[in-house]
PDB file of C-alpha atoms in Angstrom:
ATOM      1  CA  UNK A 213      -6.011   8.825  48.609  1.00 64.00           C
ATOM      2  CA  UNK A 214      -4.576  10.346  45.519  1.00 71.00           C
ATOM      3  CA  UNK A 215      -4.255  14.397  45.219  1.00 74.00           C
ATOM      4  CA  UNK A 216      -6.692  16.127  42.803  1.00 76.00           C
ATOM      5  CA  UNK A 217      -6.395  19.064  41.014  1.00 76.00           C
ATOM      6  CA  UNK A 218      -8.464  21.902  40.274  1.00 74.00           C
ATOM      7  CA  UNK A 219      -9.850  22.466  36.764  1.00 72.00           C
ATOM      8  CA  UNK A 220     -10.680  25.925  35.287  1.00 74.00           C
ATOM      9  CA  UNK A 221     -14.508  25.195  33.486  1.00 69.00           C
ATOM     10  CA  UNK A 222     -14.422  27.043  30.416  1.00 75.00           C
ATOM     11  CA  UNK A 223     -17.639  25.891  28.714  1.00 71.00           C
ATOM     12  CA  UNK A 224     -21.225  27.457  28.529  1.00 74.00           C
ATOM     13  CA  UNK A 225     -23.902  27.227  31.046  1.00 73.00           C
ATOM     14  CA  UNK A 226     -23.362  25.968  34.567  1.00 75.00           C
ATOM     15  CA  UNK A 227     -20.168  23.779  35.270  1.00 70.00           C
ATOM     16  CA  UNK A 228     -22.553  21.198  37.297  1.00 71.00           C
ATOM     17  CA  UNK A 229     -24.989  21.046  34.441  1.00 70.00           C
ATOM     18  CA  UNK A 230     -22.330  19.983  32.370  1.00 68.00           C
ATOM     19  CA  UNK A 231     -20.179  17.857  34.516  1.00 67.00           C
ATOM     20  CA  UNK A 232     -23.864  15.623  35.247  1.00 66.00           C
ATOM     21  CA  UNK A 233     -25.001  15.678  31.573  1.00 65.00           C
ATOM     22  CA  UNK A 234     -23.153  12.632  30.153  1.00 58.00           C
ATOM     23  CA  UNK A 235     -21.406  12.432  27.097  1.00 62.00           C
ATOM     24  CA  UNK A 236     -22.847  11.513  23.784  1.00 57.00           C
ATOM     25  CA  UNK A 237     -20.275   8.516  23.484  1.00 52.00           C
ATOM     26  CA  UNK A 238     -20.781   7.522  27.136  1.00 59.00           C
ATOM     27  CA  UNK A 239     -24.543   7.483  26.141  1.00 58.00           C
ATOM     28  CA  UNK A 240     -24.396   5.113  22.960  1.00 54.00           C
ATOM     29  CA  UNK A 241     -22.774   2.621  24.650  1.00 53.00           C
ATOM     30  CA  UNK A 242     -24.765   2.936  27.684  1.00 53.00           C
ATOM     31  CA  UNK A 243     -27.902   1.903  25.413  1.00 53.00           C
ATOM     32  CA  UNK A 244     -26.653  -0.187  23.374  1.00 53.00           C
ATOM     33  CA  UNK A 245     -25.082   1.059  19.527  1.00 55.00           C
ATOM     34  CA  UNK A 246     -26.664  -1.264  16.859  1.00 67.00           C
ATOM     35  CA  UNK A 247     -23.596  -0.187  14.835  1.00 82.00           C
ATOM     36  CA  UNK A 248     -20.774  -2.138  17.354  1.00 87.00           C
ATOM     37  CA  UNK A 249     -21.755  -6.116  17.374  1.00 91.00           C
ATOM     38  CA  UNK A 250     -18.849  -6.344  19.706  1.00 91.00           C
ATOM     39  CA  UNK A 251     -20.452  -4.981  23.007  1.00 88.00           C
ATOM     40  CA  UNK A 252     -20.549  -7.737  25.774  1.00 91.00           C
ATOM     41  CA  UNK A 253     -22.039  -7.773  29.288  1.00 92.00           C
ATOM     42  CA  UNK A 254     -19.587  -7.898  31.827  1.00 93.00           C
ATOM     43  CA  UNK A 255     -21.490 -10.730  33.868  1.00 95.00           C
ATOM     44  CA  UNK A 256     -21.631 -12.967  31.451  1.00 95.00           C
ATOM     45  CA  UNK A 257     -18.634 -15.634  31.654  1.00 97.00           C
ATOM     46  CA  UNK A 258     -18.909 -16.693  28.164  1.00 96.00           C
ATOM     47  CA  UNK A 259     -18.582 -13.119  26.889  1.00 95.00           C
ATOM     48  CA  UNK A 260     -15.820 -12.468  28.970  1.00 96.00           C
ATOM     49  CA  UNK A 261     -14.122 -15.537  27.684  1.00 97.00           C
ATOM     50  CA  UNK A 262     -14.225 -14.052  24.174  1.00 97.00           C
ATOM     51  CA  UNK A 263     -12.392 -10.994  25.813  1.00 96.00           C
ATOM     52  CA  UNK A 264      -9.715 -13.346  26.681  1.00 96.00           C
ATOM     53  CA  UNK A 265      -9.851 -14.895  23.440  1.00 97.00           C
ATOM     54  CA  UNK A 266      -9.388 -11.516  21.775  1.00 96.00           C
ATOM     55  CA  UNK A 267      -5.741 -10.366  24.072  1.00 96.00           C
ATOM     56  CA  UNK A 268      -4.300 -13.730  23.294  1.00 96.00           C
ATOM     57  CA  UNK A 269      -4.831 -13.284  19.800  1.00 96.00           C
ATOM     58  CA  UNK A 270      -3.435  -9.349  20.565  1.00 95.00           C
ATOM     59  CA  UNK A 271      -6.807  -7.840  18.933  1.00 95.00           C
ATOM     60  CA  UNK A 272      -6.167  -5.028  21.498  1.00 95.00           C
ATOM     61  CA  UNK A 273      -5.837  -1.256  21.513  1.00 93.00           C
ATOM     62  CA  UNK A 274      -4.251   0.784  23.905  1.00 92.00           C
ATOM     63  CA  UNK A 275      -6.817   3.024  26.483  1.00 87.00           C
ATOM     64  CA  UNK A 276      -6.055   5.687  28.419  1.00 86.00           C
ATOM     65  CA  UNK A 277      -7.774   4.615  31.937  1.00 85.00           C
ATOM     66  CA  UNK A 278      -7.404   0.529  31.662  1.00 87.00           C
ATOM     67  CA  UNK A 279      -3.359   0.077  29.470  1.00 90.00           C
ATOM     68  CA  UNK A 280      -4.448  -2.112  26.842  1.00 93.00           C
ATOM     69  CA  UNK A 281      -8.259  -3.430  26.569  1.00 93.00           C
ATOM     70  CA  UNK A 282      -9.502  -6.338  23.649  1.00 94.00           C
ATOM     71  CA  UNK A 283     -10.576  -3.955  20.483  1.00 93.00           C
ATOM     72  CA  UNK A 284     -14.355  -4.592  20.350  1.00 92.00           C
ATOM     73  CA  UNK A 285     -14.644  -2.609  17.078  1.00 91.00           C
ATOM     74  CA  UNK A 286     -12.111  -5.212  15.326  1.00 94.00           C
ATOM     75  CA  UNK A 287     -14.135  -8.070  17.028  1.00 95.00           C
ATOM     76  CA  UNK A 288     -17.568  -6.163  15.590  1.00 93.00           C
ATOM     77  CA  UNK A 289     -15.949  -6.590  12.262  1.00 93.00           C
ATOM     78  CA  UNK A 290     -15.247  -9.971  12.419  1.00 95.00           C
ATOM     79  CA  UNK A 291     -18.723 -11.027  13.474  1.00 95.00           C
ATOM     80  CA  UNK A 292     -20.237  -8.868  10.393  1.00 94.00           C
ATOM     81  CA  UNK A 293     -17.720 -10.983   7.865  1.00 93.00           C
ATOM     82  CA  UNK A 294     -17.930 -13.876   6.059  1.00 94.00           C
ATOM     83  CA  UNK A 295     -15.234 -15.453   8.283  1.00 93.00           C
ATOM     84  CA  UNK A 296     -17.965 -15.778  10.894  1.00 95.00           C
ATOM     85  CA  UNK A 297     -19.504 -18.858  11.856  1.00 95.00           C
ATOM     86  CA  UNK A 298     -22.804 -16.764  13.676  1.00 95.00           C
ATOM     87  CA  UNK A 299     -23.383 -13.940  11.991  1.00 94.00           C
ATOM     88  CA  UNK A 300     -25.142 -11.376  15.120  1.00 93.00           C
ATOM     89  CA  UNK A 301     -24.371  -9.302  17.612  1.00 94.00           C
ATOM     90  CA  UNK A 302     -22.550 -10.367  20.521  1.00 93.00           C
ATOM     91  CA  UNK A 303     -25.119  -9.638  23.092  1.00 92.00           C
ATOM     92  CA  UNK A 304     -27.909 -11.553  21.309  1.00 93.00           C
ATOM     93  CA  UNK A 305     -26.737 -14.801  20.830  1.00 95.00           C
ATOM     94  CA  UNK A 306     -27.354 -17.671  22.894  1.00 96.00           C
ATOM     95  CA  UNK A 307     -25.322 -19.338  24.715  1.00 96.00           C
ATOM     96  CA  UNK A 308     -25.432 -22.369  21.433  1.00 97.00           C
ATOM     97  CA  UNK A 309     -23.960 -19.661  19.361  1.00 96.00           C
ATOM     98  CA  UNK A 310     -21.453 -17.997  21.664  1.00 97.00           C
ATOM     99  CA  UNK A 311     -19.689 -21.775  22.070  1.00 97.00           C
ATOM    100  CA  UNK A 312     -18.967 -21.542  18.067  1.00 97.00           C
ATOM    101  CA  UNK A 313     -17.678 -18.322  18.409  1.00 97.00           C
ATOM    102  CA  UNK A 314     -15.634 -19.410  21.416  1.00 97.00           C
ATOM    103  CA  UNK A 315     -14.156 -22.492  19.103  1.00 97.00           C
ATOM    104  CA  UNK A 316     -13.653 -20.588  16.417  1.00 96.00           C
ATOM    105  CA  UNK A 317     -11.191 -17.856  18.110  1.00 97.00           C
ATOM    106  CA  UNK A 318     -10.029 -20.718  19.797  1.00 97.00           C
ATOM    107  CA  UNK A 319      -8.977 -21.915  16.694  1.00 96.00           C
ATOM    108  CA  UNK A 320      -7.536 -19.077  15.737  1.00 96.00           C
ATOM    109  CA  UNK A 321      -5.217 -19.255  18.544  1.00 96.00           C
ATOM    110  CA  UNK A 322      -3.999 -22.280  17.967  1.00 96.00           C
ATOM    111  CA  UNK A 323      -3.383 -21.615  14.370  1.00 96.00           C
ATOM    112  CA  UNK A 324      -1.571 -18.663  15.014  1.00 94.00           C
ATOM    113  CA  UNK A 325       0.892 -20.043  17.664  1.00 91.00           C
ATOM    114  CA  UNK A 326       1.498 -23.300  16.169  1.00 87.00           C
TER     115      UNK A 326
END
């Protein structure tokens, strides 16, 4: 068991209120933000194949909690461009669609290591 440490609450109100309220950020994700294409479901093996795509091509960013994690805002991008071959979010396509996607970073692997 790892040692905690007490924090001094500084904020407004009541510190319970405030450490159960979630976070605005927390929330968007949570229900989905039409904005990010990149959001995946975590029990789907095809998304999390496109996660894997995404560190071997080194689309990652660095996160506090997890090291490094694959940067779903760059992979969000790249669904919205041209380069594309299915042009919607991650979460909505079928599983048809995701296999093109899957390809194409594959291809992009290969392409870049070669």
């Amino acid at each position: 068991m790892t040692p905690t440490k007490p924090q001094v609450y500084t904020g407004t109100g009541s510190a319970i209120d405030n450490y159960n309220k979630p976070k605005q950020h927390l929330k968007n994700i949570v229900q989905g933000n039409s904005n990010n294409w990149g959001l995946f479901d975590k029990n789907n093996k095809q998304h999390l194949t496109v996660l894997a795509h995404l560190r071997t091509l080194q689309w990652t960013v660095k996160n506090d909690r997890w090291g490094e994690v694959a940067d779903i805002n760059r992979l969000s991008d790249f669904l919205k461009s041209d380069k594309s071959p299915v042009k919607k979010p991650l979460k909505k396509m079928e599983p048809q669609e995701l296999s093109k996607i899957i390809t194409c970073l594959e291809s992009m692997i290969t392409k870049k290591y070669k």
